[in-house]
CSV table of C-alpha atoms in Angstrom, one decimal:
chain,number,residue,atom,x,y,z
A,1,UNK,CA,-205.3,-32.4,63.1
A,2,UNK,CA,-208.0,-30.4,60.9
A,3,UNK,CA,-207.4,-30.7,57.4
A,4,UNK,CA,-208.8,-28.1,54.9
A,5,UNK,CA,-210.3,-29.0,50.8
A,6,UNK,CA,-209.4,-26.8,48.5
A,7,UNK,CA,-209.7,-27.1,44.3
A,8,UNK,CA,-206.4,-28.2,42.4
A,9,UNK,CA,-206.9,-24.5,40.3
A,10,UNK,CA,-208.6,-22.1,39.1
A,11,UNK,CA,-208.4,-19.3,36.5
A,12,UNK,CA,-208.6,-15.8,36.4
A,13,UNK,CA,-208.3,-12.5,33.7
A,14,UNK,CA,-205.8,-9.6,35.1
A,15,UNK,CA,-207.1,-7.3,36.8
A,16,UNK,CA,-210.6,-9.3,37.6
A,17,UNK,CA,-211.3,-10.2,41.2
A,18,UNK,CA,-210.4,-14.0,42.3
A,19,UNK,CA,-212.3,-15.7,45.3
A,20,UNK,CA,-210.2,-18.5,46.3
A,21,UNK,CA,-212.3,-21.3,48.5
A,22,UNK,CA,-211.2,-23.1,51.0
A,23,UNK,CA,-213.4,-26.3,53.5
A,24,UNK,CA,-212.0,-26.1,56.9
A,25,UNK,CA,-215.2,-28.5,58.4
A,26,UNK,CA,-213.2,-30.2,61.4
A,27,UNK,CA,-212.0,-26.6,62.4
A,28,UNK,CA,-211.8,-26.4,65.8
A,29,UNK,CA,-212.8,-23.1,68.0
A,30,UNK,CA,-208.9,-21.7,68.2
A,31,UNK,CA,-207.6,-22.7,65.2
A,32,UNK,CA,-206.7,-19.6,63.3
A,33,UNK,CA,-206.8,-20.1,59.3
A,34,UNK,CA,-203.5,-19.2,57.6
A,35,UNK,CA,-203.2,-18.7,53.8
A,36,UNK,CA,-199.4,-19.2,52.0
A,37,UNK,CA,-198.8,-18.5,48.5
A,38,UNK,CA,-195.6,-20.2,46.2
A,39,UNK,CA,-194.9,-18.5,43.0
A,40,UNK,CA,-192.7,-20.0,40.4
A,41,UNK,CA,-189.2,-21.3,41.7
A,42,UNK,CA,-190.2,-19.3,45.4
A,43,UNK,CA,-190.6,-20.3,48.5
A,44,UNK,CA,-194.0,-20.1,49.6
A,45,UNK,CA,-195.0,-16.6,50.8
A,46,UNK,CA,-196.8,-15.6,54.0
A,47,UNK,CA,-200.4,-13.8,52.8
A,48,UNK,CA,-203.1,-13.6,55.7
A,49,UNK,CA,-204.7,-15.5,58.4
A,50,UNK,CA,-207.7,-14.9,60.4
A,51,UNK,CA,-209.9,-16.3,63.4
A,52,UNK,CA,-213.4,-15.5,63.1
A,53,UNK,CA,-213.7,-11.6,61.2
A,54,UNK,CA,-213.1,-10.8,57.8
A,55,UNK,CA,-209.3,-9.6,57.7
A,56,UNK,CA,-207.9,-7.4,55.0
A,57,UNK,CA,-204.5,-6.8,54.0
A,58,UNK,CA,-202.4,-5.0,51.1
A,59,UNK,CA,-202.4,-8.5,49.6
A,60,UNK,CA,-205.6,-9.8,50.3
A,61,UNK,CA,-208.3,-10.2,52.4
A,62,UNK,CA,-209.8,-13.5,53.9
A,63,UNK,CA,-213.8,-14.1,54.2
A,64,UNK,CA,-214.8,-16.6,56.7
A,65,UNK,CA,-217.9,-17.9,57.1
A,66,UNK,CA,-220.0,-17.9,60.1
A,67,UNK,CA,-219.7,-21.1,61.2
A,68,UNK,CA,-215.9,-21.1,60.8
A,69,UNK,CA,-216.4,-24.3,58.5
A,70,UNK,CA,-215.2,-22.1,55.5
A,71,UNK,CA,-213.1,-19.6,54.0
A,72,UNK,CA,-212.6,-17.7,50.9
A,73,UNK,CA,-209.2,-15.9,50.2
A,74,UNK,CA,-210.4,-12.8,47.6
A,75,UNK,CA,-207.7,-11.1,45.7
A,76,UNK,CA,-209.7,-7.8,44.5
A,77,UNK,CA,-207.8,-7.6,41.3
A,78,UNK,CA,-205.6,-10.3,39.8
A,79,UNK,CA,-202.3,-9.5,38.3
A,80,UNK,CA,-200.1,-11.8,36.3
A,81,UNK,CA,-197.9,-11.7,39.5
A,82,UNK,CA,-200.8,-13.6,41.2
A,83,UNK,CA,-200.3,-16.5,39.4
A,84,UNK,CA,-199.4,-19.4,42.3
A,85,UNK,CA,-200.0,-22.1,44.1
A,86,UNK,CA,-202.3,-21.0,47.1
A,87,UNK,CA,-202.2,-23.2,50.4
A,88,UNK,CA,-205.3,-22.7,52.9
A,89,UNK,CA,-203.5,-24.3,56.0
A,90,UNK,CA,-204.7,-25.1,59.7
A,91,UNK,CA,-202.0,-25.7,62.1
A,92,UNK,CA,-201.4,-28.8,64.2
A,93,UNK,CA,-202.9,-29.1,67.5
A,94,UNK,CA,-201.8,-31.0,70.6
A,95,UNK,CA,-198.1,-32.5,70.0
A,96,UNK,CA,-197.8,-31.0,66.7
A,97,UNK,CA,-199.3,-27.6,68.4
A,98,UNK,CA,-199.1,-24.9,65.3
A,99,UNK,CA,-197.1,-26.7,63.0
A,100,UNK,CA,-198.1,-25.6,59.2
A,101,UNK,CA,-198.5,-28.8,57.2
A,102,UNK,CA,-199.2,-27.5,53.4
A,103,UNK,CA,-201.9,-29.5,51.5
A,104,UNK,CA,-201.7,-29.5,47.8
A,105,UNK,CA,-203.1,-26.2,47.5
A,106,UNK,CA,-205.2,-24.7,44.5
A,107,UNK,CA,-203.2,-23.5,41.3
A,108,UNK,CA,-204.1,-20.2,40.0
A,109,UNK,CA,-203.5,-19.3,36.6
A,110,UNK,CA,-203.7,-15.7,35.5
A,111,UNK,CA,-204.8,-14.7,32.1
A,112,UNK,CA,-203.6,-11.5,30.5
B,1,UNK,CA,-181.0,-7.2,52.5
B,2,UNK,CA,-183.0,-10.4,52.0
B,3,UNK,CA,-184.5,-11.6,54.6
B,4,UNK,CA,-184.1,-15.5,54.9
B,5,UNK,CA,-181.4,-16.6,52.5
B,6,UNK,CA,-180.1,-20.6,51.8
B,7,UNK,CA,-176.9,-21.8,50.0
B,8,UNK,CA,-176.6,-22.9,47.1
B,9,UNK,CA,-179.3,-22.4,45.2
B,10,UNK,CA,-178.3,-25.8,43.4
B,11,UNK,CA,-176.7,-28.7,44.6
B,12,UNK,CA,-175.8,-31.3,42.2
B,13,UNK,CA,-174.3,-35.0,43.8
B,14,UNK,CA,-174.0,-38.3,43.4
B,15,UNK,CA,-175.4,-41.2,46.0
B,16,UNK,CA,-173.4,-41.5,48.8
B,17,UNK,CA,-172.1,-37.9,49.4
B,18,UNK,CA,-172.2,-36.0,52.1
B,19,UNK,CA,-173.5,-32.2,51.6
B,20,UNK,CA,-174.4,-29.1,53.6
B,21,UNK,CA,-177.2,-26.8,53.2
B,22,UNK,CA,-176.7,-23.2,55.1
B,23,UNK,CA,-179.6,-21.1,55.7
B,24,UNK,CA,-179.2,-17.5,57.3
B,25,UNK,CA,-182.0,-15.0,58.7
B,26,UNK,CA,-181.6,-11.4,59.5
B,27,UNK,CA,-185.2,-10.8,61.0
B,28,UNK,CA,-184.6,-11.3,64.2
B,29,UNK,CA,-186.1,-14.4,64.4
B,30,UNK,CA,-186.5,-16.9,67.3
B,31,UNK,CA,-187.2,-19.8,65.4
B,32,UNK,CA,-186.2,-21.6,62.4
B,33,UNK,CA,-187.5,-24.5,60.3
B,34,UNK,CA,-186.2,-27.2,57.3
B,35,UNK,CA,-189.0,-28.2,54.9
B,36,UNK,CA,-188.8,-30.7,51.9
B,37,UNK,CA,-190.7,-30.2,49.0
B,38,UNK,CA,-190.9,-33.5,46.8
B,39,UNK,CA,-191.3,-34.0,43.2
B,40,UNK,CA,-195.0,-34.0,43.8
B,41,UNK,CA,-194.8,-30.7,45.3
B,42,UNK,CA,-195.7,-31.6,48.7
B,43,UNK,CA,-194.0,-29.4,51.6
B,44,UNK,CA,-193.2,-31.1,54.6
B,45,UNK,CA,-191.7,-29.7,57.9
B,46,UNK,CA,-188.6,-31.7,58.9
B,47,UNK,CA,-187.2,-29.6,61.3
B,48,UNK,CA,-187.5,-26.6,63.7
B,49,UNK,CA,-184.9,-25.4,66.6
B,50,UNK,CA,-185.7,-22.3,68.8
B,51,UNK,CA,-183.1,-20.5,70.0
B,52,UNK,CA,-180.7,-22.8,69.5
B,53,UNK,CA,-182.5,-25.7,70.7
B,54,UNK,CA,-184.6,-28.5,68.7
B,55,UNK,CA,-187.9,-28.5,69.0
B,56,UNK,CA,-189.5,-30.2,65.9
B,57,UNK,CA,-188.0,-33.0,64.8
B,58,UNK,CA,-190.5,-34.9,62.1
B,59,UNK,CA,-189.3,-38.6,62.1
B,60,UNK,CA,-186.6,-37.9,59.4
B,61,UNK,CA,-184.3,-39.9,58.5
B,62,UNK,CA,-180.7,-39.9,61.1
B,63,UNK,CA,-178.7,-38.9,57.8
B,64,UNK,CA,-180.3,-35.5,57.9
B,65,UNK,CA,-178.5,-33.6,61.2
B,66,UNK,CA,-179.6,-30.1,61.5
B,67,UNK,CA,-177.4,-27.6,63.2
B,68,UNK,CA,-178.1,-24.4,64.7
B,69,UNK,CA,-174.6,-22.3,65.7
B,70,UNK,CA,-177.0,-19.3,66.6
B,71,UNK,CA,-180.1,-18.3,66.2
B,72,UNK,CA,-179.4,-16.9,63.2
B,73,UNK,CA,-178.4,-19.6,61.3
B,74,UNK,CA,-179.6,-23.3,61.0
B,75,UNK,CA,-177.8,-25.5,58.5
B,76,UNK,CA,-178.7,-28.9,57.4
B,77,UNK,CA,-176.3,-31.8,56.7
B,78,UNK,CA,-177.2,-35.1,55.2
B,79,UNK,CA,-174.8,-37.9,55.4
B,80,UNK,CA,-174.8,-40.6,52.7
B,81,UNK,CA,-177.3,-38.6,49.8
B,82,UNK,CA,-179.7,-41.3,48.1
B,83,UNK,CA,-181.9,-40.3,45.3
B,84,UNK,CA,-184.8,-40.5,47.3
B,85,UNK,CA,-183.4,-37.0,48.7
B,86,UNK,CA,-183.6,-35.5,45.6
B,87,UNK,CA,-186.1,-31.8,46.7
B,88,UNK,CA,-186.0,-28.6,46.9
B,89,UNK,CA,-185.4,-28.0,50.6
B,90,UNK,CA,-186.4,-24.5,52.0
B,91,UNK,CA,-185.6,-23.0,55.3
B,92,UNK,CA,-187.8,-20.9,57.2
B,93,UNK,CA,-188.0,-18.7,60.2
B,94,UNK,CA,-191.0,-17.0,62.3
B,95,UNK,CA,-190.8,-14.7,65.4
B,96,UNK,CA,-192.0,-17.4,68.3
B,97,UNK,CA,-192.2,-20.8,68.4
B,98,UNK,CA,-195.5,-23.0,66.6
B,99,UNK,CA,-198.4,-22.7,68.9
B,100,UNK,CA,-196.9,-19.7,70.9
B,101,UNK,CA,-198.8,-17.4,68.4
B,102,UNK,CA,-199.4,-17.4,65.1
B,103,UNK,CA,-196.2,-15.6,63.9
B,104,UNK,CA,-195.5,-16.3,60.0
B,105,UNK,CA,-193.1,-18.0,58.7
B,106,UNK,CA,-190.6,-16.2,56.4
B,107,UNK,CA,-189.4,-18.8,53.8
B,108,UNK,CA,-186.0,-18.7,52.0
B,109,UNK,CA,-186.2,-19.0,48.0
B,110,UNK,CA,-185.3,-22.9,47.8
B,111,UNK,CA,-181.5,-25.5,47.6
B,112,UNK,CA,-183.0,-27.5,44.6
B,113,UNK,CA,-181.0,-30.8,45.4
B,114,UNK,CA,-180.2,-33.3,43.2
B,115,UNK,CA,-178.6,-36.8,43.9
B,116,UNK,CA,-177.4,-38.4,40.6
């Protein structure tokens, strides 16, 4: 199955934009690119996932590159509310078809 | 109204016990899962049933019996609790089954276990 890299955290101001990478380089042509959040004592939360455009949404929007061997999550302006664990996840392929395996995902702290 | 909802929140037990964890979604949902989430914070599926029917079943131990009375509801019961159990287990659901599309999965706020 494709694994993804992604940095144990990063740091943000409120209200600054965060770009949130994410190395997908086994990616295969059909694997879509799903991105879960967990805040504090949460289950993890359902934020976008994308094939080959950019995709926006009222939480986010998703960048990936050209070659598909990348992503970047982008929050446009960071709240306090944004601090969380972020998971960049691909799911399974062949007997463990679309299973979402979560990585340890990058922690993003939120500065006021 | 929420949407995917687990009882209890906390579960405190001592080795040996046998407990129940319910888990309840109103969306509508085909499919429901069991994940553990270790001290380390890892996630991992355990679980998944589809209508009714298991479909995911990630080499967990036989102590852990999941049990779905509709699709609606899939509880988990775990015979003989050892402190190796001790998680935070969350149920989820999505629309179809994994691989049928990418439906998301709807994730229920956490039964923080803890076997003394």
């Amino acid at each position: 199955d494709a694994k993804t890299t992604q940095p144990n955290s990063m740091e943000s101001n409120e209200e600054e934009p965060v770009h949130l990478p994410c190395n997908h380089s086994t990616i295969s042509g059909t694997d879509y690119i799903h991105w879960y959040r967990q805040l504090p004592s949460q289950g993890p939360e359902y934020v976008i996932h994308g094939l080959t455009s950019n995709v926006n949404n009222r939480m986010a929007s998703l960048a990936i590159a050209e070659d598909r061997k990348s992503s970047t999550l982008i929050l446009h302006r960071a709240t306090l509310r944004d601090a969380a664990v972020y998971y960049c996840i691909l799911p399974g392929r062949g007997s463990t078809l679309g299973r979402l395996y979560f990585g340890r995902g990058t922690q993003l702290t939120v500065w006021p | 109204d929420t949407a995917v909802s687990q009882t209890p929140k906390y579960l405190v037990t001592q080795m040996g016990n046998d407990k129940s964890i319910k888990c309840e979604q109103n969306l509508g949902h085909d499919t429901m899962y069991w994940y553990k989430q270790d001290s380390k914070k890892f996630l991992k599926i355990m679980f998944s049933y589809n209508n009714k029917e298991l479909i995911i079943n990630e080499t967990v131990p036989n102590r852990f019996s999941p049990k779905s009375p509709d699709k609606a509801h899939l509880n988990l019961h775990i015979n003989s609790l050892e402190l190796g159990d001790s998680a935070v287990y969350f149920c989820a659901s999505s629309q179809n089954t994994p691989g049928a599309d990418n439906s998301p999965l709807h994730f229920g706020n956490g039964t923080r276990l803890t076997v003394t």
